[in-house]
PDB file of C-alpha atoms in Angstrom:
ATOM      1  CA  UNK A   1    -141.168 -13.041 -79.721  1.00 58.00           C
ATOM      2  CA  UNK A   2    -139.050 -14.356 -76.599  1.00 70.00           C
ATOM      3  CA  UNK A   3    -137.198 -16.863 -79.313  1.00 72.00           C
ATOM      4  CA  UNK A   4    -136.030 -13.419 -81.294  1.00 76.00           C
ATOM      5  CA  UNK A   5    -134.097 -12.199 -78.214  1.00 82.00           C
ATOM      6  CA  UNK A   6    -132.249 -15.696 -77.379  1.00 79.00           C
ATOM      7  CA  UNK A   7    -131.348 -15.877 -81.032  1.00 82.00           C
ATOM      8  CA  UNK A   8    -129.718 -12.150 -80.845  1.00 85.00           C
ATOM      9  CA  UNK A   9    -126.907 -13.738 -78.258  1.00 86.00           C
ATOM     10  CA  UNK A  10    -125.563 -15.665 -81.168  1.00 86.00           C
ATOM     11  CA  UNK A  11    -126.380 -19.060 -79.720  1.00 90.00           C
ATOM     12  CA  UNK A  12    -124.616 -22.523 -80.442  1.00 93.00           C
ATOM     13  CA  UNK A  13    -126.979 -24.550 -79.362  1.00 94.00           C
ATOM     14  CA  UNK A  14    -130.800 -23.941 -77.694  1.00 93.00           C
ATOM     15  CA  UNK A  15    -133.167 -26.063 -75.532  1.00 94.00           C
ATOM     16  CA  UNK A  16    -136.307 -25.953 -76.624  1.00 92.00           C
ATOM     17  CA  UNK A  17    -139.226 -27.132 -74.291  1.00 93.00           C
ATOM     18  CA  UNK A  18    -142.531 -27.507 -76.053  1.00 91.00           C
ATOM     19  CA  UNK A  19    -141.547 -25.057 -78.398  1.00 88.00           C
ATOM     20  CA  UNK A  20    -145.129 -24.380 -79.960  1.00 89.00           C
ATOM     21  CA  UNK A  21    -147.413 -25.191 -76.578  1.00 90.00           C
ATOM     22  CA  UNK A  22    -149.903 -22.865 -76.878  1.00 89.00           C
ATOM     23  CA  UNK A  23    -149.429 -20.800 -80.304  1.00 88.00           C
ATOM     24  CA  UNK A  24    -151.780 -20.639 -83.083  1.00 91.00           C
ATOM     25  CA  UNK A  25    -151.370 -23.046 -86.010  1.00 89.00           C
ATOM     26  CA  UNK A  26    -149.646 -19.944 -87.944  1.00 86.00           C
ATOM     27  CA  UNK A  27    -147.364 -19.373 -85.309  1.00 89.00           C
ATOM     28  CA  UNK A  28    -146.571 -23.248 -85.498  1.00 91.00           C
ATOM     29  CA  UNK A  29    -145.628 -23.373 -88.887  1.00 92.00           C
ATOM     30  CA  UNK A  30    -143.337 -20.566 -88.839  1.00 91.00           C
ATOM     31  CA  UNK A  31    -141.716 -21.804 -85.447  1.00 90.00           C
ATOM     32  CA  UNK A  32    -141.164 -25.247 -86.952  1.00 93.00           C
ATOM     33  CA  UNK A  33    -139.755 -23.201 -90.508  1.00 93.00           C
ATOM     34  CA  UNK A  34    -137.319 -21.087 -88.124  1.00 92.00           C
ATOM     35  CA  UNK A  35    -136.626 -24.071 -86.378  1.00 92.00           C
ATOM     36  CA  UNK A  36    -135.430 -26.289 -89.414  1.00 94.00           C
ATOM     37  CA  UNK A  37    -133.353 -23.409 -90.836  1.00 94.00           C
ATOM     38  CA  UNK A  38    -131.507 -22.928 -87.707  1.00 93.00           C
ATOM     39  CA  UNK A  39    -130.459 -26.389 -87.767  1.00 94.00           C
ATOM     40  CA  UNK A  40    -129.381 -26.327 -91.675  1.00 94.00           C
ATOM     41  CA  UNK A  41    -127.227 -23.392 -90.677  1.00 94.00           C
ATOM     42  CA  UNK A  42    -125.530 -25.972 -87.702  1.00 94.00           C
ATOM     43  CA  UNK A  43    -127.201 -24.659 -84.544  1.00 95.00           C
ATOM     44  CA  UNK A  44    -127.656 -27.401 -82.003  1.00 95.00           C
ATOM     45  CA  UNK A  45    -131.187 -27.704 -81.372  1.00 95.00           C
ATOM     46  CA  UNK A  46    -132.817 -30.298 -78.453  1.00 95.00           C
ATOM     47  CA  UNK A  47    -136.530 -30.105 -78.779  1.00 95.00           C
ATOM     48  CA  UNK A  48    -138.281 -31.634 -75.651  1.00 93.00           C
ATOM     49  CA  UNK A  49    -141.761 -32.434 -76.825  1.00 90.00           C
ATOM     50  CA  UNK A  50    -144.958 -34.437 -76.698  1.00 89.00           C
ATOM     51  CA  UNK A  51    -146.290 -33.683 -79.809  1.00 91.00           C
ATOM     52  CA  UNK A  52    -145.252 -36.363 -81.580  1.00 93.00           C
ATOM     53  CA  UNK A  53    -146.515 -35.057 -85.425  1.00 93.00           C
ATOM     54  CA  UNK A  54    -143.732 -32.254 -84.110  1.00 93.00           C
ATOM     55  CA  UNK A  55    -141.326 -34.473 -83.551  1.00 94.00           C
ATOM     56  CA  UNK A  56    -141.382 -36.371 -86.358  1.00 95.00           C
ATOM     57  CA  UNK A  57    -141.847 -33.128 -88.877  1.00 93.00           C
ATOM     58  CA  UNK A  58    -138.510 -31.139 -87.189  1.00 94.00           C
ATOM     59  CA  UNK A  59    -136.295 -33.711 -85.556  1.00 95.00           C
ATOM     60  CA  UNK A  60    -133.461 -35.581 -87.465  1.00 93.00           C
ATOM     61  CA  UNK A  61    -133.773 -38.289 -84.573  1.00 95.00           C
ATOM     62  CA  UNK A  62    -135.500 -38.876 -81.644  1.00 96.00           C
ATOM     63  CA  UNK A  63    -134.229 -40.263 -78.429  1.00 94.00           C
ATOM     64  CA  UNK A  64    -136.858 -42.315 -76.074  1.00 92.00           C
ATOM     65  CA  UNK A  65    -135.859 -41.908 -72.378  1.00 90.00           C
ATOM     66  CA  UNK A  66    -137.245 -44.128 -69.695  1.00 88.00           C
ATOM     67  CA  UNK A  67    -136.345 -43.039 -65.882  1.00 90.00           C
ATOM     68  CA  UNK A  68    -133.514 -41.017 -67.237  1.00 90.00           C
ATOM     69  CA  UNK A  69    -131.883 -42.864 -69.440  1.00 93.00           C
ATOM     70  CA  UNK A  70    -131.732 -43.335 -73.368  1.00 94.00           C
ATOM     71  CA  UNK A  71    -133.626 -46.595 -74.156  1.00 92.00           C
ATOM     72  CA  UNK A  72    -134.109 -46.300 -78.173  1.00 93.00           C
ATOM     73  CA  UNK A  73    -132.666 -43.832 -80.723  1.00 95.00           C
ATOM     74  CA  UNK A  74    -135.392 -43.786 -83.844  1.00 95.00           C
ATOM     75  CA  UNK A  75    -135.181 -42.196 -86.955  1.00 96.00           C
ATOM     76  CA  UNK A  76    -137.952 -40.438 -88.151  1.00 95.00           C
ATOM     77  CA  UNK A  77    -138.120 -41.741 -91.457  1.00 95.00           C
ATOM     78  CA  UNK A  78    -138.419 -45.400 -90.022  1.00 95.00           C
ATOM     79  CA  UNK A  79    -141.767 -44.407 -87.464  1.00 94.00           C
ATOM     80  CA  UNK A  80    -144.928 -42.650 -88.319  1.00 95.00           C
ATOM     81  CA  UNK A  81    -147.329 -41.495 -85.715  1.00 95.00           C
ATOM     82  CA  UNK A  82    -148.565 -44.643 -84.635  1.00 95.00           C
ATOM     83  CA  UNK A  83    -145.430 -46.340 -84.245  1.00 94.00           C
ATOM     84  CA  UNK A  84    -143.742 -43.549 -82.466  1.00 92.00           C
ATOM     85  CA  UNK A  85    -146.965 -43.585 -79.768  1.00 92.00           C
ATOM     86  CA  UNK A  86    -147.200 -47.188 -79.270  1.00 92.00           C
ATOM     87  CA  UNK A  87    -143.449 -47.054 -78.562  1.00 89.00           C
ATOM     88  CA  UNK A  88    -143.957 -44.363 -76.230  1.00 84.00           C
ATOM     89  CA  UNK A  89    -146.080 -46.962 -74.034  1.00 85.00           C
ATOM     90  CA  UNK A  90    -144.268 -49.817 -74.412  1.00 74.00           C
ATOM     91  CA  UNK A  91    -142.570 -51.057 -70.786  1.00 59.00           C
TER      92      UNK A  91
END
């Protein structure tokens, strides 16, 4: 696993891009497990996704960019699915 041999440098912080793209939904779960832990022991994590069930299952907040620049900060608690998408399509 290519995550494994990032995480050996002893990382502060990680950019992850799609993190689960392409993985079984096993693979998924324990991605999204590793990837809440590392973030209750204070890693800085950026996930970069459009999965939106992702988002909203491993993020603490989400920020909505629009040509580059932060439009809306949103807490995860306050969306669901729906809200998050039709927010995503808003002009």
């Amino acid at each position: 696993m290519v995550v494994a041999k990032w995480l050996a440098s002893n990382p502060r912080m990680m950019i992850l891009n799609g993190p689960t793209m392409g993985v079984d939904i096993g693979s998924k779960d324990e991605l999204h497990e590793l990837i809440k832990r590392l973030a209750g022991e204070g890693m800085g994590l950026l996930v970069i996704s459009d999965d939106i069930p992702e988002l909203l299952q491993i993020c603490n907040r989400i920020l909505l960019m629009r040509n580059g620049t932060v439009v809306q900060e949103i807490l995860p608690r306050d969306t669901n699915e729906n809200a998050l998408a039709a927010r995503l399509i808003e002009d």
